[in-house]
PDB file of C-alpha atoms and ligand atoms in Angstrom:
ATOM      1  CA  MET A   2      90.850 111.236 129.003  1.00 86.00           C
ATOM      2  CA  ARG A   3      87.793 113.140 128.181  1.00 93.00           C
ATOM      3  CA  PRO A   4      86.154 111.783 124.786  1.00 96.00           C
ATOM      4  CA  VAL A   5      85.851 113.813 121.646  1.00 98.00           C
ATOM      5  CA  ARG A   6      82.189 113.939 120.806  1.00 98.00           C
ATOM      6  CA  LYS A   7      81.600 117.055 118.834  1.00 98.00           C
ATOM      7  CA  ALA A   8      83.054 118.453 115.683  1.00 98.00           C
ATOM      8  CA  VAL A   9      83.055 121.967 114.244  1.00 98.00           C
ATOM      9  CA  LEU A  10      82.735 122.357 110.491  1.00 98.00           C
ATOM     10  CA  PRO A  11      83.335 125.897 109.206  1.00 97.00           C
ATOM     11  CA  VAL A  12      81.496 125.980 105.977  1.00 95.00           C
ATOM     12  CA  ALA A  13      80.677 129.755 105.547  1.00 92.00           C
ATOM     13  CA  GLY A  14      83.427 130.777 102.851  1.00 79.00           C
ATOM     14  CA  PHE A  15      82.454 131.996  99.603  1.00 75.00           C
ATOM     15  CA  GLY A  16      84.375 129.441  97.714  1.00 74.00           C
ATOM     16  CA  THR A  17      86.188 131.915  95.654  1.00 81.00           C
ATOM     17  CA  ARG A  18      88.744 129.428  94.279  1.00 80.00           C
ATOM     18  CA  ALA A  19      85.812 127.464  93.077  1.00 77.00           C
ATOM     19  CA  MET A  20      83.905 130.021  91.003  1.00 85.00           C
ATOM     20  CA  PRO A  21      81.595 129.983  89.293  1.00 86.00           C
ATOM     21  CA  ALA A  22      80.565 126.528  90.659  1.00 78.00           C
ATOM     22  CA  ALA A  23      80.215 127.873  94.126  1.00 81.00           C
ATOM     23  CA  LYS A  24      78.289 130.966  93.239  1.00 84.00           C
ATOM     24  CA  ALA A  25      74.825 129.542  93.833  1.00 83.00           C
ATOM     25  CA  THR A  26      75.686 126.242  95.446  1.00 86.00           C
ATOM     26  CA  PRO A  27      77.596 126.066  98.793  1.00 90.00           C
ATOM     27  CA  LYS A  28      81.016 124.941  97.844  1.00 90.00           C
ATOM     28  CA  ASN A  29      81.105 121.990 100.275  1.00 93.00           C
ATOM     29  CA  LEU A  30      78.007 120.673  98.529  1.00 94.00           C
ATOM     30  CA  LEU A  31      79.885 120.289  95.171  1.00 94.00           C
ATOM     31  CA  ASN A  32      80.158 116.670  94.148  1.00 95.00           C
ATOM     32  CA  VAL A  33      82.879 114.178  94.753  1.00 96.00           C
ATOM     33  CA  PHE A  34      81.871 111.250  92.560  1.00 96.00           C
ATOM     34  CA  ASP A  35      78.851 110.053  94.275  1.00 93.00           C
ATOM     35  CA  ARG A  36      78.096 112.598  96.988  1.00 96.00           C
ATOM     36  CA  PRO A  37      78.750 116.057  98.170  1.00 96.00           C
ATOM     37  CA  ILE A  38      82.187 116.821  99.763  1.00 96.00           C
ATOM     38  CA  LEU A  39      80.511 117.372 103.007  1.00 97.00           C
ATOM     39  CA  ALA A  40      78.859 113.979 103.016  1.00 97.00           C
ATOM     40  CA  HIS A  41      82.262 112.334 102.844  1.00 97.00           C
ATOM     41  CA  VAL A  42      83.696 114.606 105.624  1.00 98.00           C
ATOM     42  CA  VAL A  43      80.735 113.715 107.892  1.00 98.00           C
ATOM     43  CA  GLU A  44      81.300 109.977 107.200  1.00 97.00           C
ATOM     44  CA  GLU A  45      84.936 110.525 108.234  1.00 98.00           C
ATOM     45  CA  GLY A  46      83.719 112.262 111.485  1.00 98.00           C
ATOM     46  CA  ARG A  47      81.406 109.412 112.276  1.00 97.00           C
ATOM     47  CA  ALA A  48      84.101 106.889 111.629  1.00 98.00           C
ATOM     48  CA  ALA A  49      86.010 108.779 114.239  1.00 98.00           C
ATOM     49  CA  GLY A  50      83.145 108.673 116.861  1.00 98.00           C
ATOM     50  CA  ILE A  51      81.826 112.101 116.483  1.00 98.00           C
ATOM     51  CA  GLU A  52      78.208 112.322 117.618  1.00 98.00           C
ATOM     52  CA  HIS A  53      77.307 115.881 117.031  1.00 98.00           C
ATOM     53  CA  PHE A  54      78.232 118.061 114.013  1.00 98.00           C
ATOM     54  CA  ILE A  55      78.197 121.839 114.123  1.00 98.00           C
ATOM     55  CA  PHE A  56      78.210 123.494 110.952  1.00 98.00           C
ATOM     56  CA  ILE A  57      79.194 127.237 110.835  1.00 97.00           C
ATOM     57  CA  VAL A  58      77.387 128.561 107.923  1.00 97.00           C
ATOM     58  CA  GLY A  59      76.723 131.791 106.185  1.00 94.00           C
ATOM     59  CA  ARG A  60      73.910 133.447 104.190  1.00 92.00           C
ATOM     60  CA  GLY A  61      72.831 131.189 101.257  1.00 90.00           C
ATOM     61  CA  GLN A  62      73.738 127.847 102.773  1.00 93.00           C
ATOM     62  CA  GLY A  63      70.460 126.590 103.656  1.00 94.00           C
ATOM     63  CA  PRO A  64      70.895 123.715 101.052  1.00 95.00           C
ATOM     64  CA  ILE A  65      73.359 122.352 103.405  1.00 96.00           C
ATOM     65  CA  GLU A  66      70.610 121.864 106.191  1.00 96.00           C
ATOM     66  CA  ASP A  67      68.379 120.538 103.447  1.00 96.00           C
ATOM     67  CA  TYR A  68      70.860 117.941 102.445  1.00 97.00           C
ATOM     68  CA  PHE A  69      70.980 116.483 105.840  1.00 97.00           C
ATOM     69  CA  ASP A  70      67.184 116.455 106.430  1.00 97.00           C
ATOM     70  CA  HIS A  71      64.364 114.443 104.865  1.00 97.00           C
ATOM     71  CA  ASN A  72      62.853 115.556 101.521  1.00 96.00           C
ATOM     72  CA  VAL A  73      59.525 114.337 102.445  1.00 96.00           C
ATOM     73  CA  GLU A  74      57.898 114.851  99.033  1.00 96.00           C
ATOM     74  CA  LEU A  75      60.618 113.093  97.077  1.00 96.00           C
ATOM     75  CA  GLU A  76      60.870 110.219  99.743  1.00 96.00           C
ATOM     76  CA  SER A  77      57.091 109.489  99.643  1.00 97.00           C
ATOM     77  CA  GLN A  78      57.071 109.667  95.742  1.00 96.00           C
ATOM     78  CA  LEU A  79      59.865 107.129  95.623  1.00 96.00           C
ATOM     79  CA  GLU A  80      58.265 104.917  98.243  1.00 95.00           C
ATOM     80  CA  ALA A  81      54.929 105.017  96.249  1.00 97.00           C
ATOM     81  CA  LYS A  82      56.805 103.828  93.150  1.00 96.00           C
ATOM     82  CA  GLY A  83      58.745 101.278  94.842  1.00 96.00           C
ATOM     83  CA  LYS A  84      62.075 102.765  94.050  1.00 96.00           C
ATOM     84  CA  VAL A  85      63.660 101.342  97.038  1.00 95.00           C
ATOM     85  CA  ASP A  86      67.370 101.545  95.778  1.00 94.00           C
ATOM     86  CA  ILE A  87      67.145 105.359  95.165  1.00 94.00           C
ATOM     87  CA  LEU A  88      65.232 105.794  98.443  1.00 96.00           C
ATOM     88  CA  ALA A  89      68.025 104.324 100.319  1.00 94.00           C
ATOM     89  CA  LEU A  90      70.485 106.534  98.409  1.00 92.00           C
ATOM     90  CA  ALA A  91      68.423 109.706  99.001  1.00 92.00           C
ATOM     91  CA  THR A  92      68.338 108.976 102.777  1.00 94.00           C
ATOM     92  CA  ALA A  93      71.867 107.419 103.255  1.00 91.00           C
ATOM     93  CA  ASP A  94      73.583 110.461 104.749  1.00 92.00           C
ATOM     94  CA  LEU A  95      70.816 111.586 107.161  1.00 95.00           C
ATOM     95  CA  PRO A  96      71.909 111.917 110.865  1.00 95.00           C
ATOM     96  CA  GLN A  97      69.464 110.980 113.755  1.00 94.00           C
ATOM     97  CA  PRO A  98      67.453 114.174 114.834  1.00 95.00           C
ATOM     98  CA  GLY A  99      69.449 116.416 117.101  1.00 96.00           C
ATOM     99  CA  GLN A 100      72.947 115.181 115.755  1.00 97.00           C
ATOM    100  CA  MET A 101      73.509 118.392 113.712  1.00 98.00           C
ATOM    101  CA  SER A 102      73.370 122.013 114.577  1.00 98.00           C
ATOM    102  CA  PHE A 103      73.692 125.064 112.261  1.00 97.00           C
ATOM    103  CA  ILE A 104      75.200 128.337 113.434  1.00 97.00           C
ATOM    104  CA  ARG A 105      75.265 131.572 111.401  1.00 97.00           C
ATOM    105  CA  GLN A 106      78.695 133.247 111.397  1.00 96.00           C
ATOM    106  CA  MET A 107      77.116 136.508 110.443  1.00 95.00           C
ATOM    107  CA  ARG A 108      80.379 137.962 109.240  1.00 92.00           C
ATOM    108  CA  ALA A 109      83.152 136.488 107.248  1.00 90.00           C
ATOM    109  CA  ASN A 110      85.884 137.302 110.013  1.00 93.00           C
ATOM    110  CA  GLY A 111      88.149 134.372 109.579  1.00 95.00           C
ATOM    111  CA  LEU A 112      88.576 130.705 110.762  1.00 96.00           C
ATOM    112  CA  GLY A 113      89.099 131.522 114.342  1.00 97.00           C
ATOM    113  CA  HIS A 114      86.011 133.681 114.321  1.00 97.00           C
ATOM    114  CA  ALA A 115      84.067 130.677 112.906  1.00 97.00           C
ATOM    115  CA  VAL A 116      85.312 128.312 115.584  1.00 98.00           C
ATOM    116  CA  TRP A 117      84.602 130.783 118.216  1.00 98.00           C
ATOM    117  CA  CYS A 118      80.833 130.895 117.146  1.00 98.00           C
ATOM    118  CA  ALA A 119      80.606 127.243 118.414  1.00 98.00           C
ATOM    119  CA  ARG A 120      81.624 128.111 121.891  1.00 98.00           C
ATOM    120  CA  ASP A 121      78.159 127.637 123.515  1.00 98.00           C
ATOM    121  CA  LEU A 122      77.490 124.484 121.782  1.00 98.00           C
ATOM    122  CA  ILE A 123      80.875 122.892 122.649  1.00 98.00           C
ATOM    123  CA  GLY A 124      80.723 123.972 126.282  1.00 97.00           C
ATOM    124  CA  ASP A 125      83.613 122.675 128.452  1.00 97.00           C
ATOM    125  CA  GLU A 126      84.772 119.559 126.514  1.00 97.00           C
ATOM    126  CA  PRO A 127      87.613 118.752 124.033  1.00 98.00           C
ATOM    127  CA  PHE A 128      86.288 118.924 120.238  1.00 98.00           C
ATOM    128  CA  ALA A 129      87.383 118.354 116.712  1.00 98.00           C
ATOM    129  CA  VAL A 130      87.541 120.981 113.970  1.00 98.00           C
ATOM    130  CA  MET A 131      87.295 119.474 110.401  1.00 98.00           C
ATOM    131  CA  LEU A 132      87.916 121.905 107.435  1.00 97.00           C
ATOM    132  CA  PRO A 133      85.627 120.345 104.824  1.00 95.00           C
ATOM    133  CA  ASP A 134      87.621 121.836 101.809  1.00 93.00           C
ATOM    134  CA  MET A 135      90.167 119.269 102.676  1.00 96.00           C
ATOM    135  CA  LEU A 136      88.839 115.707 101.851  1.00 97.00           C
ATOM    136  CA  MET A 137      91.125 112.906 103.450  1.00 97.00           C
ATOM    137  CA  ASP A 138      91.185 109.539 102.217  1.00 95.00           C
ATOM    138  CA  ALA A 139      92.415 107.241 104.900  1.00 96.00           C
ATOM    139  CA  ALA A 140      92.090 104.228 106.886  1.00 95.00           C
ATOM    140  CA  PRO A 141      91.567 104.508 109.760  1.00 97.00           C
ATOM    141  CA  ALA A 142      89.814 107.919 109.001  1.00 98.00           C
ATOM    142  CA  ALA A 143      91.983 111.004 109.326  1.00 98.00           C
ATOM    143  CA  LEU A 144      90.288 112.348 112.389  1.00 98.00           C
ATOM    144  CA  LYS A 145      90.214 108.975 113.965  1.00 98.00           C
ATOM    145  CA  GLN A 146      93.923 108.939 113.589  1.00 98.00           C
ATOM    146  CA  CYS A 147      94.260 112.350 115.400  1.00 98.00           C
ATOM    147  CA  ILE A 148      91.796 111.262 118.289  1.00 98.00           C
ATOM    148  CA  ASP A 149      93.969 108.209 118.616  1.00 97.00           C
ATOM    149  CA  ALA A 150      97.007 110.509 119.017  1.00 97.00           C
ATOM    150  CA  TYR A 151      94.906 112.483 121.664  1.00 97.00           C
ATOM    151  CA  GLN A 152      94.160 109.451 123.503  1.00 96.00           C
ATOM    152  CA  GLN A 153      97.877 108.671 123.703  1.00 95.00           C
ATOM    153  CA  VAL A 154      99.332 111.995 124.418  1.00 96.00           C
ATOM    154  CA  GLY A 155      96.388 114.261 125.600  1.00 96.00           C
ATOM    155  CA  GLY A 156      96.582 118.049 124.912  1.00 97.00           C
ATOM    156  CA  ASN A 157      95.761 119.387 121.555  1.00 98.00           C
ATOM    157  CA  ILE A 158      96.391 117.545 118.149  1.00 98.00           C
ATOM    158  CA  VAL A 159      96.953 119.227 114.725  1.00 98.00           C
ATOM    159  CA  ALA A 160      97.040 117.225 111.424  1.00 98.00           C
ATOM    160  CA  VAL A 161      99.928 118.219 109.224  1.00 97.00           C
ATOM    161  CA  GLU A 162     101.421 117.257 106.070  1.00 96.00           C
ATOM    162  CA  PRO A 163     104.047 118.369 103.539  1.00 95.00           C
ATOM    163  CA  ALA A 164     102.963 121.358 101.545  1.00 94.00           C
ATOM    164  CA  PRO A 165     103.448 121.178  97.847  1.00 90.00           C
ATOM    165  CA  PRO A 166     106.634 122.726  96.654  1.00 89.00           C
ATOM    166  CA  GLY A 167     106.553 126.598  96.803  1.00 89.00           C
ATOM    167  CA  GLN A 168     103.139 126.455  98.370  1.00 90.00           C
ATOM    168  CA  ALA A 169     103.801 126.800 102.066  1.00 92.00           C
ATOM    169  CA  HIS A 170     103.154 130.486 102.419  1.00 91.00           C
ATOM    170  CA  LYS A 171      99.515 129.938 101.575  1.00 91.00           C
ATOM    171  CA  TYR A 172      98.866 127.651 104.872  1.00 94.00           C
ATOM    172  CA  GLY A 173      99.454 127.562 108.425  1.00 96.00           C
ATOM    173  CA  ILE A 174     102.872 126.283 109.010  1.00 97.00           C
ATOM    174  CA  VAL A 175     104.239 124.286 112.135  1.00 97.00           C
ATOM    175  CA  SER A 176     107.621 124.062 113.822  1.00 97.00           C
ATOM    176  CA  LEU A 177     108.347 120.738 115.519  1.00 96.00           C
ATOM    177  CA  GLY A 178     110.378 119.322 118.432  1.00 94.00           C
ATOM    178  CA  ASP A 179     110.647 115.960 119.962  1.00 93.00           C
ATOM    179  CA  THR A 180     109.135 112.743 118.512  1.00 91.00           C
ATOM    180  CA  ALA A 181     106.409 111.059 120.585  1.00 89.00           C
ATOM    181  CA  ALA A 182     106.244 107.304 121.068  1.00 89.00           C
ATOM    182  CA  GLY A 183     104.300 105.234 118.497  1.00 88.00           C
ATOM    183  CA  PHE A 184     102.689 106.445 115.314  1.00 92.00           C
ATOM    184  CA  ASP A 185     105.988 105.410 113.374  1.00 92.00           C
ATOM    185  CA  GLY A 186     107.612 108.681 114.334  1.00 94.00           C
ATOM    186  CA  ARG A 187     104.870 110.712 112.653  1.00 96.00           C
ATOM    187  CA  LEU A 188     103.528 112.366 116.098  1.00 97.00           C
ATOM    188  CA  LYS A 189     105.718 115.216 117.351  1.00 97.00           C
ATOM    189  CA  THR A 190     105.653 117.946 119.868  1.00 97.00           C
ATOM    190  CA  MET A 191     104.980 121.266 118.342  1.00 97.00           C
ATOM    191  CA  THR A 192     107.051 124.266 119.096  1.00 96.00           C
ATOM    192  CA  GLY A 193     105.484 126.882 117.142  1.00 96.00           C
ATOM    193  CA  MET A 194     103.165 127.828 114.169  1.00 97.00           C
ATOM    194  CA  VAL A 195     102.533 130.655 111.899  1.00 96.00           C
ATOM    195  CA  GLU A 196      99.599 131.654 109.719  1.00 96.00           C
ATOM    196  CA  LYS A 197     100.674 132.264 106.153  1.00 95.00           C
ATOM    197  CA  PRO A 198     104.352 133.186 106.558  1.00 95.00           C
ATOM    198  CA  PRO A 199     105.851 135.398 103.904  1.00 93.00           C
ATOM    199  CA  PRO A 200     107.530 133.173 101.228  1.00 92.00           C
ATOM    200  CA  GLY A 201     111.097 132.238 102.399  1.00 90.00           C
ATOM    201  CA  THR A 202     110.367 132.694 106.042  1.00 92.00           C
ATOM    202  CA  GLU A 203     108.441 129.295 106.472  1.00 91.00           C
ATOM    203  CA  PRO A 204     109.878 127.500 109.747  1.00 92.00           C
ATOM    204  CA  SER A 205     109.066 124.081 108.034  1.00 93.00           C
ATOM    205  CA  ASN A 206     107.332 122.790 104.990  1.00 93.00           C
ATOM    206  CA  LEU A 207     104.681 121.119 107.122  1.00 96.00           C
ATOM    207  CA  PHE A 208     101.304 122.754 106.777  1.00 96.00           C
ATOM    208  CA  ILE A 209      98.168 122.630 108.978  1.00 97.00           C
ATOM    209  CA  SER A 210      95.935 120.508 106.781  1.00 95.00           C
ATOM    210  CA  GLY A 211      92.478 120.631 108.386  1.00 97.00           C
ATOM    211  CA  ARG A 212      91.928 118.200 111.276  1.00 98.00           C
ATOM    212  CA  TYR A 213      92.245 119.393 114.804  1.00 98.00           C
ATOM    213  CA  VAL A 214      91.625 118.189 118.238  1.00 98.00           C
ATOM    214  CA  LEU A 215      91.295 121.299 120.500  1.00 98.00           C
ATOM    215  CA  HIS A 216      90.525 122.012 124.149  1.00 98.00           C
ATOM    216  CA  PRO A 217      87.812 124.565 125.124  1.00 98.00           C
ATOM    217  CA  GLU A 218      90.347 127.106 126.630  1.00 98.00           C
ATOM    218  CA  ILE A 219      90.759 128.146 123.080  1.00 98.00           C
ATOM    219  CA  PHE A 220      87.466 130.055 123.154  1.00 98.00           C
ATOM    220  CA  ALA A 221      88.594 132.573 125.779  1.00 97.00           C
ATOM    221  CA  LEU A 222      91.647 133.205 123.482  1.00 97.00           C
ATOM    222  CA  LEU A 223      89.527 133.660 120.392  1.00 96.00           C
ATOM    223  CA  ALA A 224      87.155 135.897 122.269  1.00 95.00           C
ATOM    224  CA  ASP A 225      89.446 139.063 122.138  1.00 93.00           C
ATOM    225  CA  HIS A 226      89.081 138.914 118.249  1.00 90.00           C
ATOM    226  CA  GLN A 227      92.689 139.707 117.560  1.00 89.00           C
ATOM    227  CA  LYS A 228      93.234 140.075 113.821  1.00 92.00           C
ATOM    228  CA  GLY A 229      96.158 138.216 112.132  1.00 91.00           C
ATOM    229  CA  ALA A 230      97.189 137.376 108.521  1.00 91.00           C
ATOM    230  CA  GLY A 231      94.919 139.008 105.842  1.00 90.00           C
ATOM    231  CA  GLY A 232      93.188 140.950 108.544  1.00 92.00           C
ATOM    232  CA  GLU A 233      91.276 138.027 109.622  1.00 93.00           C
ATOM    233  CA  ILE A 234      90.695 136.284 113.256  1.00 94.00           C
ATOM    234  CA  GLN A 235      93.090 133.273 112.705  1.00 96.00           C
ATOM    235  CA  LEU A 236      92.730 129.936 114.603  1.00 97.00           C
ATOM    236  CA  THR A 237      96.320 129.535 114.116  1.00 97.00           C
ATOM    237  CA  ASP A 238      97.153 132.586 116.185  1.00 97.00           C
ATOM    238  CA  ALA A 239      94.942 131.515 118.994  1.00 97.00           C
ATOM    239  CA  MET A 240      96.359 127.980 119.088  1.00 98.00           C
ATOM    240  CA  LEU A 241      99.873 129.577 119.226  1.00 97.00           C
ATOM    241  CA  ARG A 242      98.761 131.431 122.450  1.00 97.00           C
ATOM    242  CA  LEU A 243      97.152 128.263 123.821  1.00 98.00           C
ATOM    243  CA  MET A 244     100.462 126.531 123.351  1.00 97.00           C
ATOM    244  CA  ALA A 245     101.856 128.826 126.275  1.00 96.00           C
ATOM    245  CA  ILE A 246      99.525 126.764 128.637  1.00 96.00           C
ATOM    246  CA  GLN A 247      98.771 123.464 127.040  1.00 97.00           C
ATOM    247  CA  ASP A 248     100.614 120.989 124.897  1.00 97.00           C
ATOM    248  CA  PHE A 249     100.218 120.716 121.162  1.00 98.00           C
ATOM    249  CA  HIS A 250     101.361 117.755 118.991  1.00 98.00           C
ATOM    250  CA  ALA A 251     101.340 117.522 115.230  1.00 98.00           C
ATOM    251  CA  LEU A 252     100.323 114.356 113.559  1.00 98.00           C
ATOM    252  CA  GLU A 253     101.384 113.524 110.041  1.00 97.00           C
ATOM    253  CA  TYR A 254      98.360 111.247 109.337  1.00 96.00           C
ATOM    254  CA  GLN A 255      98.594 108.251 106.855  1.00 96.00           C
ATOM    255  CA  GLY A 256      96.355 108.755 103.874  1.00 95.00           C
ATOM    256  CA  THR A 257      95.714 111.128 100.919  1.00 94.00           C
ATOM    257  CA  THR A 258      94.370 114.619 101.001  1.00 95.00           C
ATOM    258  CA  TYR A 259      92.386 116.252  98.365  1.00 95.00           C
ATOM    259  CA  ASP A 260      91.981 120.104  98.333  1.00 93.00           C
ATOM    260  CA  CYS A 261      88.656 120.301  96.989  1.00 92.00           C
ATOM    261  CA  GLY A 262      88.522 124.146  97.115  1.00 88.00           C
ATOM    262  CA  ASP A 263      89.567 124.519  93.475  1.00 88.00           C
ATOM    263  CA  VAL A 264      88.592 122.987  90.237  1.00 91.00           C
ATOM    264  CA  LEU A 265      91.774 120.821  89.724  1.00 92.00           C
ATOM    265  CA  GLY A 266      91.700 119.551  93.285  1.00 93.00           C
ATOM    266  CA  LEU A 267      87.994 118.747  92.876  1.00 94.00           C
ATOM    267  CA  LEU A 268      88.675 116.970  89.592  1.00 95.00           C
ATOM    268  CA  ARG A 269      91.556 114.809  91.298  1.00 95.00           C
ATOM    269  CA  ALA A 270      89.185 114.055  94.072  1.00 97.00           C
ATOM    270  CA  ASN A 271      86.298 112.854  91.774  1.00 97.00           C
ATOM    271  CA  LEU A 272      88.680 110.720  89.789  1.00 96.00           C
ATOM    272  CA  ALA A 273      90.284 109.040  92.861  1.00 96.00           C
ATOM    273  CA  PHE A 274      86.849 108.549  94.604  1.00 97.00           C
ATOM    274  CA  GLY A 275      85.388 107.172  91.264  1.00 97.00           C
ATOM    275  CA  LEU A 276      88.387 104.822  90.694  1.00 96.00           C
ATOM    276  CA  LYS A 277      88.060 103.366  93.961  1.00 95.00           C
ATOM    277  CA  HIS A 278      84.324 103.183  94.108  1.00 95.00           C
ATOM    278  CA  ALA A 279      83.000  99.549  94.726  1.00 94.00           C
ATOM    279  CA  GLU A 280      80.381  99.487  92.252  1.00 94.00           C
ATOM    280  CA  HIS A 281      81.603 102.116  89.560  1.00 96.00           C
ATOM    281  CA  GLY A 282      85.450 101.839  89.872  1.00 97.00           C
ATOM    282  CA  GLY A 283      85.893  99.572  86.652  1.00 97.00           C
ATOM    283  CA  ALA A 284      83.594 101.753  84.533  1.00 97.00           C
ATOM    284  CA  VAL A 285      85.459 104.900  85.684  1.00 96.00           C
ATOM    285  CA  ARG A 286      88.880 103.346  84.737  1.00 96.00           C
ATOM    286  CA  ASP A 287      87.536 102.310  81.194  1.00 96.00           C
ATOM    287  CA  LEU A 288      86.026 105.856  80.931  1.00 95.00           C
ATOM    288  CA  ALA A 289      89.286 107.716  81.766  1.00 93.00           C
ATOM    289  CA  ALA A 290      91.339 105.291  79.573  1.00 94.00           C
ATOM    290  CA  GLY A 291      88.951 105.932  76.726  1.00 94.00           C
ATOM    291  CA  LEU A 292      89.330 109.817  77.155  1.00 93.00           C
ATOM    292  CA  LEU A 293      93.064 109.559  77.264  1.00 92.00           C
ATOM    293  CA  LYS A 294      93.033 107.577  73.982  1.00 91.00           C
ATOM    294  CA  GLY A 295      91.318 110.429  72.314  1.00 73.00           C
TER     295      GLY A 295
HETATM  296  C1  G1P B   4      93.018 127.629 106.886  1.00 91.82           C
HETATM  297  C2  G1P B   4      94.124 127.564 108.076  1.00 91.82           C
HETATM  298  C3  G1P B   4      95.365 127.345 107.664  1.00 91.82           C
HETATM  299  C4  G1P B   4      95.457 125.955 107.028  1.00 91.82           C
HETATM  300  C5  G1P B   4      94.514 125.760 105.918  1.00 91.82           C
HETATM  301  C6  G1P B   4      94.214 124.530 105.222  1.00 91.82           C
HETATM  302  O1  G1P B   4      93.500 128.507 105.901  1.00 91.82           O
HETATM  303  O2  G1P B   4      93.979 129.052 108.519  1.00 91.82           O
HETATM  304  O3  G1P B   4      96.213 127.212 108.796  1.00 91.82           O
HETATM  305  O4  G1P B   4      96.689 125.548 106.704  1.00 91.82           O
HETATM  306  O5  G1P B   4      93.037 126.284 106.160  1.00 91.82           O
HETATM  307  O6  G1P B   4      93.542 124.568 104.150  1.00 91.82           O
HETATM  308  P1  G1P B   4      92.537 129.007 104.693  1.00 91.82           P
HETATM  309  O7  G1P B   4      92.593 127.913 103.617  1.00 91.82           O
HETATM  310  O8  G1P B   4      91.316 129.340 105.266  1.00 91.82           O
HETATM  311  O9  G1P B   4      93.144 130.320 104.157  1.00 91.82           O
END
């Protein structure tokens, strides 16, 4: 079984659901308690064994590169002043040089197009896709659970979970077949998928929630730039075509997903990550209780 070493993180979206916060700050750099959303997602990738992160970026997203680079002026000032704790925080999320790449998507043509942009850097090996709007709090890490499933059954793996009532039409929805061994019945053969089905036509209530293990044959299918739902090049459509020649399994991963793409989801994530924070959790609880008392 070839290892999954690289992850593609499409981050070029405008963040329309998070306006105006995402107007001048890349939406995935918005904060979830103590660090940007992206830092949490990269940590999940590292916990799953990812060695190289490929960000698909758009115009104005230079701050993402800056976040994962040294800020020499800041670091030398902190060092000179002996502020070692703050220095440790300022450098905590840095990769080793060469472990991150940034590709301009150039046009917002959809998720399938974003993934296709990574084709040369991925080459001929299986890879992960992580949608960073979706923060997944899980142990083992959500992507690790997907890679464990891949190591058991091979082929392509898609993380799924039940859609909130009445919301399935907003997502990619899967149809399922047989249950695979292990994973407490949460790993199933996929028989179909559809991107943003019209309300009432959803084949199930399980939506594609943002972690994938895919094979490089997907790139040839994405290359013809077929447009799907919303006039965009959809990853779901290319996966459906790949399903004709390769196996797909859906994994209901164990953990909690926070959709950080809008204000309420971001607030929920902030509260949850604050409440479980090793150092500040107690203070967050008191703070929230105080606010609720009014
Ligand atoms: C994308 C995918 C969709 C998936 C969703 C999860 O849609 O195309 O299949 O269910 O992410 O957030 P988007 O949110 O970009 O419309």
